[in-house]
mmCIF file of C-alpha atoms in Angstrom:
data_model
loop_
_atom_site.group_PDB
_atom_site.id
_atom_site.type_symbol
_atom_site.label_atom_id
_atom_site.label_comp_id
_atom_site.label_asym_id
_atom_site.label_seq_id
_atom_site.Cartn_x
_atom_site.Cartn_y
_atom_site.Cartn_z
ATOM 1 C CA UNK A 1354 -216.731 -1.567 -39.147
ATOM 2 C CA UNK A 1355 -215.891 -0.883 -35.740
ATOM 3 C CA UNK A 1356 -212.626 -1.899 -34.145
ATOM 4 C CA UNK A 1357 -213.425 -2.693 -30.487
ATOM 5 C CA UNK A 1358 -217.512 -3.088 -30.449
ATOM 6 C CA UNK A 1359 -220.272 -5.153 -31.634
ATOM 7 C CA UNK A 1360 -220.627 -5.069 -35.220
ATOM 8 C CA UNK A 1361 -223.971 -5.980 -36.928
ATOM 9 C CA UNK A 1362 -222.217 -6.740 -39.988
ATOM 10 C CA UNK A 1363 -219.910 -9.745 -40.031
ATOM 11 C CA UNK A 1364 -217.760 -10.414 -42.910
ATOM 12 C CA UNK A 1365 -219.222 -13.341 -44.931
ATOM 13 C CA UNK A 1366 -216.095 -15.520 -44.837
ATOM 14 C CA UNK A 1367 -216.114 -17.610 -41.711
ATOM 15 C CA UNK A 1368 -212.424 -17.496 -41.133
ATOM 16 C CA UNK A 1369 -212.252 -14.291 -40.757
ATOM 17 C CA UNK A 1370 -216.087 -13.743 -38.945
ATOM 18 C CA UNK A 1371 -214.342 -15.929 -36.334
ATOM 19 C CA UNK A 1372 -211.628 -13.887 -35.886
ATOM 20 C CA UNK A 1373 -213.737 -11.055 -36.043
ATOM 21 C CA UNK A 1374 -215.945 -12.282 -33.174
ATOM 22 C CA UNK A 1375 -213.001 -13.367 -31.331
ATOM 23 C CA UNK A 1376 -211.685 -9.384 -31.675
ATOM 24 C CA UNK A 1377 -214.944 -8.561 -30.726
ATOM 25 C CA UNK A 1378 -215.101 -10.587 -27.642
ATOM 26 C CA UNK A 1379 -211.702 -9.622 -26.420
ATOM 27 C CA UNK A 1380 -212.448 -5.778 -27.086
ATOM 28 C CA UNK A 1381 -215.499 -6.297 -24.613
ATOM 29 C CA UNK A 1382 -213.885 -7.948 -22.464
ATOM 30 C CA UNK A 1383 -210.591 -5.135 -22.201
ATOM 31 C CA UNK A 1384 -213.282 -2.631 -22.057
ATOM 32 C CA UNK A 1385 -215.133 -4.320 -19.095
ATOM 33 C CA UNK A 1386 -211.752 -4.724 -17.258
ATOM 34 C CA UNK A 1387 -211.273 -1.551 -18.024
ATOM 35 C CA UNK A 1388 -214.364 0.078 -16.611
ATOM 36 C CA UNK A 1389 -213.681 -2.432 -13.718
ATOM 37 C CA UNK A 1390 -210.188 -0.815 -12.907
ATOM 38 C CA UNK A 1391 -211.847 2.454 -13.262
ATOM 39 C CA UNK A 1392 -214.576 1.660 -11.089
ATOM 40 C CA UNK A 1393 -211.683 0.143 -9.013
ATOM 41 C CA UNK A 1394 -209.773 3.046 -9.126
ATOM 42 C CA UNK A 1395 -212.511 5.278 -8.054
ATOM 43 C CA UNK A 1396 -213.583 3.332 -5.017
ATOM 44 C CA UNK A 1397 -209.677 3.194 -4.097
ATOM 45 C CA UNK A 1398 -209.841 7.190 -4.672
ATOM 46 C CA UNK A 1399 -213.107 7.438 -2.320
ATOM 47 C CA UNK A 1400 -211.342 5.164 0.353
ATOM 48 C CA UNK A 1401 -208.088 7.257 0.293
ATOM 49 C CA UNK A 1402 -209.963 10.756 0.543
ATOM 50 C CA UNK A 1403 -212.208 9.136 3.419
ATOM 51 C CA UNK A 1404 -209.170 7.783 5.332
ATOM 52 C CA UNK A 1405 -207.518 11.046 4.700
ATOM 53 C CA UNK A 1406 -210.594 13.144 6.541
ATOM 54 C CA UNK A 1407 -210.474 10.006 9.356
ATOM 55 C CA UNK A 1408 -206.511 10.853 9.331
ATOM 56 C CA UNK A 1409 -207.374 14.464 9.708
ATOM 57 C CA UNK A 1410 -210.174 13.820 12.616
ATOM 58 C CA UNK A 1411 -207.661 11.602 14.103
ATOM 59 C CA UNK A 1412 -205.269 14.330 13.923
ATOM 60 C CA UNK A 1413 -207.641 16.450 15.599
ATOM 61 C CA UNK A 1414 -208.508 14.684 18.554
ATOM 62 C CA UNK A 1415 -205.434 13.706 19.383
ATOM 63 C CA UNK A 1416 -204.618 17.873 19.224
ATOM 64 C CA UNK A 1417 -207.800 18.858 21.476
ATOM 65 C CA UNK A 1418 -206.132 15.257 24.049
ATOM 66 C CA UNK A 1419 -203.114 16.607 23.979
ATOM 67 C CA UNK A 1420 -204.346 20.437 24.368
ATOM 68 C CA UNK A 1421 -206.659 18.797 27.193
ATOM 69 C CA UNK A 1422 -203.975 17.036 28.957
ATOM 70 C CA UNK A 1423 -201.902 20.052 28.646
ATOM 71 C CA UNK A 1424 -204.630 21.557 30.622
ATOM 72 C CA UNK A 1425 -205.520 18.767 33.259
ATOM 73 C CA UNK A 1426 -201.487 18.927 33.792
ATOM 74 C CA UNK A 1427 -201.724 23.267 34.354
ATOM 75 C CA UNK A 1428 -204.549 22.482 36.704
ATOM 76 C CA UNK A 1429 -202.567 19.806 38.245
ATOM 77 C CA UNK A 1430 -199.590 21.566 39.005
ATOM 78 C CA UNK A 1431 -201.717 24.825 40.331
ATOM 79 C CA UNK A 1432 -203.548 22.539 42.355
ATOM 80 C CA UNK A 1433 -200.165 21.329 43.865
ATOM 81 C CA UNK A 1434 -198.912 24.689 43.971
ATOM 82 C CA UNK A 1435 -202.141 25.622 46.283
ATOM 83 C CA UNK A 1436 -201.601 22.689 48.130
ATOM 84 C CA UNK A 1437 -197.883 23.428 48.758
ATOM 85 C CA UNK A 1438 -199.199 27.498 49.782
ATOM 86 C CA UNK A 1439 -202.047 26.225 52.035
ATOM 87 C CA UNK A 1440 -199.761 23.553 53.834
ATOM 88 C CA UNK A 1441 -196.880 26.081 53.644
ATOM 89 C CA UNK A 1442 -199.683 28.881 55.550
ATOM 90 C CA UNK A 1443 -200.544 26.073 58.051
ATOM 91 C CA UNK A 1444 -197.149 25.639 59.426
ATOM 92 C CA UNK A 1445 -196.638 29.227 59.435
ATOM 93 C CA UNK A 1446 -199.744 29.695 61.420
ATOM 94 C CA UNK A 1447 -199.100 27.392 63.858
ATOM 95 C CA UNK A 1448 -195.825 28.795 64.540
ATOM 96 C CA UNK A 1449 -197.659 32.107 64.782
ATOM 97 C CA UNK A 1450 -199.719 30.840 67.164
ATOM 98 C CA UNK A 1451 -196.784 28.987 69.042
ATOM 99 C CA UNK A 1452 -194.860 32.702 69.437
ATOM 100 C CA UNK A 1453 -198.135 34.285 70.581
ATOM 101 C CA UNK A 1454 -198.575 32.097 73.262
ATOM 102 C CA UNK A 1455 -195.299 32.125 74.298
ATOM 103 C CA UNK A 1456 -195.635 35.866 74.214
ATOM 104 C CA UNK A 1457 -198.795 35.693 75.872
ATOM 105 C CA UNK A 1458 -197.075 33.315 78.798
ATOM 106 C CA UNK A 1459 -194.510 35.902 78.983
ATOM 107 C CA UNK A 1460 -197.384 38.860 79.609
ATOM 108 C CA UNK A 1461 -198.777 36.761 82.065
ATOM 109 C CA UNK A 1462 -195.813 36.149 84.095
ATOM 110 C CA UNK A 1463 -194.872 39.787 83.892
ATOM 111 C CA UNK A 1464 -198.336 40.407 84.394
ATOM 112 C CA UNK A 1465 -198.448 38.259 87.828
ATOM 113 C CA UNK A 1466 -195.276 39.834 88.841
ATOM 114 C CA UNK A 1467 -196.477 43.636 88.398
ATOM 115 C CA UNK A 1468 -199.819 42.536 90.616
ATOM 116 C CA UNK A 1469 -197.248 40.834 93.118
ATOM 117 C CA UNK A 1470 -195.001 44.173 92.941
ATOM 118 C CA UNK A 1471 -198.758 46.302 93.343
ATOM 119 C CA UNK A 1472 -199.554 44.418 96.324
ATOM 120 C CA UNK A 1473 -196.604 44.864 97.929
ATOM 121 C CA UNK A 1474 -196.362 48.556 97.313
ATOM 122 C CA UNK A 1475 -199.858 48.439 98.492
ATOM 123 C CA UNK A 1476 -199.422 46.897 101.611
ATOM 124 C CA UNK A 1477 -195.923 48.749 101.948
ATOM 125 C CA UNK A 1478 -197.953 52.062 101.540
ATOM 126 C CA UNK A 1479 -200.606 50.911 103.955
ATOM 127 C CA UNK A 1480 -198.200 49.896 106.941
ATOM 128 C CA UNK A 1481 -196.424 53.600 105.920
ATOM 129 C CA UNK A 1482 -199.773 55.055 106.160
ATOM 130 C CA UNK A 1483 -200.350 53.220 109.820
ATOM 131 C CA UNK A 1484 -196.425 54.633 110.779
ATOM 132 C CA UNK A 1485 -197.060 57.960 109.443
ATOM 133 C CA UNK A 1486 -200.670 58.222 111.063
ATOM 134 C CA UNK A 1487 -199.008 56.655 114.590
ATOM 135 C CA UNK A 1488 -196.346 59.556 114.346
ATOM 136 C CA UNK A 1489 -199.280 62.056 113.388
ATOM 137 C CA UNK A 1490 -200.962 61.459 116.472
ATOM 138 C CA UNK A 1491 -198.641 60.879 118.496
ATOM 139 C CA UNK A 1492 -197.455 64.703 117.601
ATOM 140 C CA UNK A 1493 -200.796 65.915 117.713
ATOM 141 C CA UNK A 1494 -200.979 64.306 121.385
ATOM 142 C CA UNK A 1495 -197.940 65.895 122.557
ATOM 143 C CA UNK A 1496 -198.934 68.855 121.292
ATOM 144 C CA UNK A 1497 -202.250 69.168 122.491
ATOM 145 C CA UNK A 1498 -200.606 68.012 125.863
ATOM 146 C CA UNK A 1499 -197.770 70.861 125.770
ATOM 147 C CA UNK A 1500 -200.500 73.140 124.774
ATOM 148 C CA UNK A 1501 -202.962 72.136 127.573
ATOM 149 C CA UNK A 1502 -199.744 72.303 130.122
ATOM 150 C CA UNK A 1503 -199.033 75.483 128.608
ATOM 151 C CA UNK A 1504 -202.435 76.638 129.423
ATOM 152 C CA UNK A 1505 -202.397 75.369 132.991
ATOM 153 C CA UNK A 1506 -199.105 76.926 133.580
ATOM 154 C CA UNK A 1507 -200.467 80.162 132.074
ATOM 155 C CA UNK A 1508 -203.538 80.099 134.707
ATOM 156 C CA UNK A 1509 -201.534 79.556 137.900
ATOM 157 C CA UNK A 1510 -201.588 76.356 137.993
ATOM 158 C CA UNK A 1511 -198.977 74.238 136.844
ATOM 159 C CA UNK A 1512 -200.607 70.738 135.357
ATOM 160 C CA UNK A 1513 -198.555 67.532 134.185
ATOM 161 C CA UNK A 1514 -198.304 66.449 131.368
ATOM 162 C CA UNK A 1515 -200.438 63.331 132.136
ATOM 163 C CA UNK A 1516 -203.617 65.001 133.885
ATOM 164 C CA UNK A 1517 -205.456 66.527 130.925
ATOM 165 C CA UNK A 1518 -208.884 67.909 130.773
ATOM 166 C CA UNK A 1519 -211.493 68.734 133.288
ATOM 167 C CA UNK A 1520 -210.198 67.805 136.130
ATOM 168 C CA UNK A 1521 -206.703 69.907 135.565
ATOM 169 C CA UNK A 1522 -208.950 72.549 134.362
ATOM 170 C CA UNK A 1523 -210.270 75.421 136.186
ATOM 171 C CA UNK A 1524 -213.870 75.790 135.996
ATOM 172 C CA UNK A 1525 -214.521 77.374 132.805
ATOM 173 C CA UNK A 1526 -211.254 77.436 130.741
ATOM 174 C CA UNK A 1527 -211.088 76.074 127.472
ATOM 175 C CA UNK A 1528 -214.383 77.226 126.593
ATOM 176 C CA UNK A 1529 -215.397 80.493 125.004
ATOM 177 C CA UNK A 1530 -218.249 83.093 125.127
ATOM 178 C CA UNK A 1531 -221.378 81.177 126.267
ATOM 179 C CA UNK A 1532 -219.494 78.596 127.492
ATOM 180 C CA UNK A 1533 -218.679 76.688 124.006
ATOM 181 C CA UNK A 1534 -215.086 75.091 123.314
ATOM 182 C CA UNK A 1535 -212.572 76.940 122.294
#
């Protein structure tokens, strides 16, 4: 006879048929509680393995957030970095700009003053030019007047200084073989 199933053969005493059946009944019912804590037991054993992957994916995306923050922070900070460059190369352009006009102010001024100094050497050198042309012929006068007076002198008659040309002039001096100017 079995000791924990269904047994086709009951004992013929009813005593101990009853306690048989009750055995019997108790024996399914341990092995159904048992196959329920299995089944239990392997649903709870599913569950943890699936909550462990879920764990794992959480895991996981929280890495790639973290590795993706890590990134938007990098970009962040080179983005302020260019900022801080660009805004730093502004204000040193405009004070590039600032010293080149000043410098260029400061050509222009010496600029104006070397056209000022030019156009007083020019008109310095023209009124020199006016003196030294005055003088020139003013000596060139004198000495075409000494020179006529030295001709008169030299052909018996004695000129001044003041009567030059044809009327001081004998007929035909000053001129050369047919009769052109010496």
């Amino acid at each position: 006879m079995p000791l924990f199933g269904k047994s086709d053969t009951f004992s013929q005493n009813p005593e101990v048929r009853e306690v048989e059946k009750t055995v019997a009944k108790e024996a399914r019912s341990d092995q159904k509680n048992f196959d329920h804590a299995i089944s239990d037991l392997s649903n709870a054993d599913k569950s943890h393995n699936k909550s462990i992957k879920t764990a794992d994916k959480a895991a996981h995306a929280l890495d790639k957030a973290v590795e993706k923050e890590h990134k938007a922070a990098k970009a962040l900070n080179r983005a302020a970095h260019n900022h801080e460059a660009a805004v730093s190369d502004e204000t040193n352009a405009e004070k590039t700009v600032q010293i080149k006009k000043q410098h260029e102010a400061r050509l222009e001024q010496d600029l104006e003053q070397k056209r000022q100094h030019l156009e007083e050497l020019r008109q310095r050198k023209e009124h020199n030019d006016q003196l030294r042309e005055s003088k020139l012929s003013d000596v060139h006068a004198r000495e075409a007047a000494a020179a006529d007076a030295r001709f008169n002198y030299e052909g018996g008659r004695r000129a001044s200084v003041g009567t030059v040309g044809a009327e001081a002039a004998p007929a035909g001096a000053g001129t050369g073989p047919g009769g052109a100017a010496a």
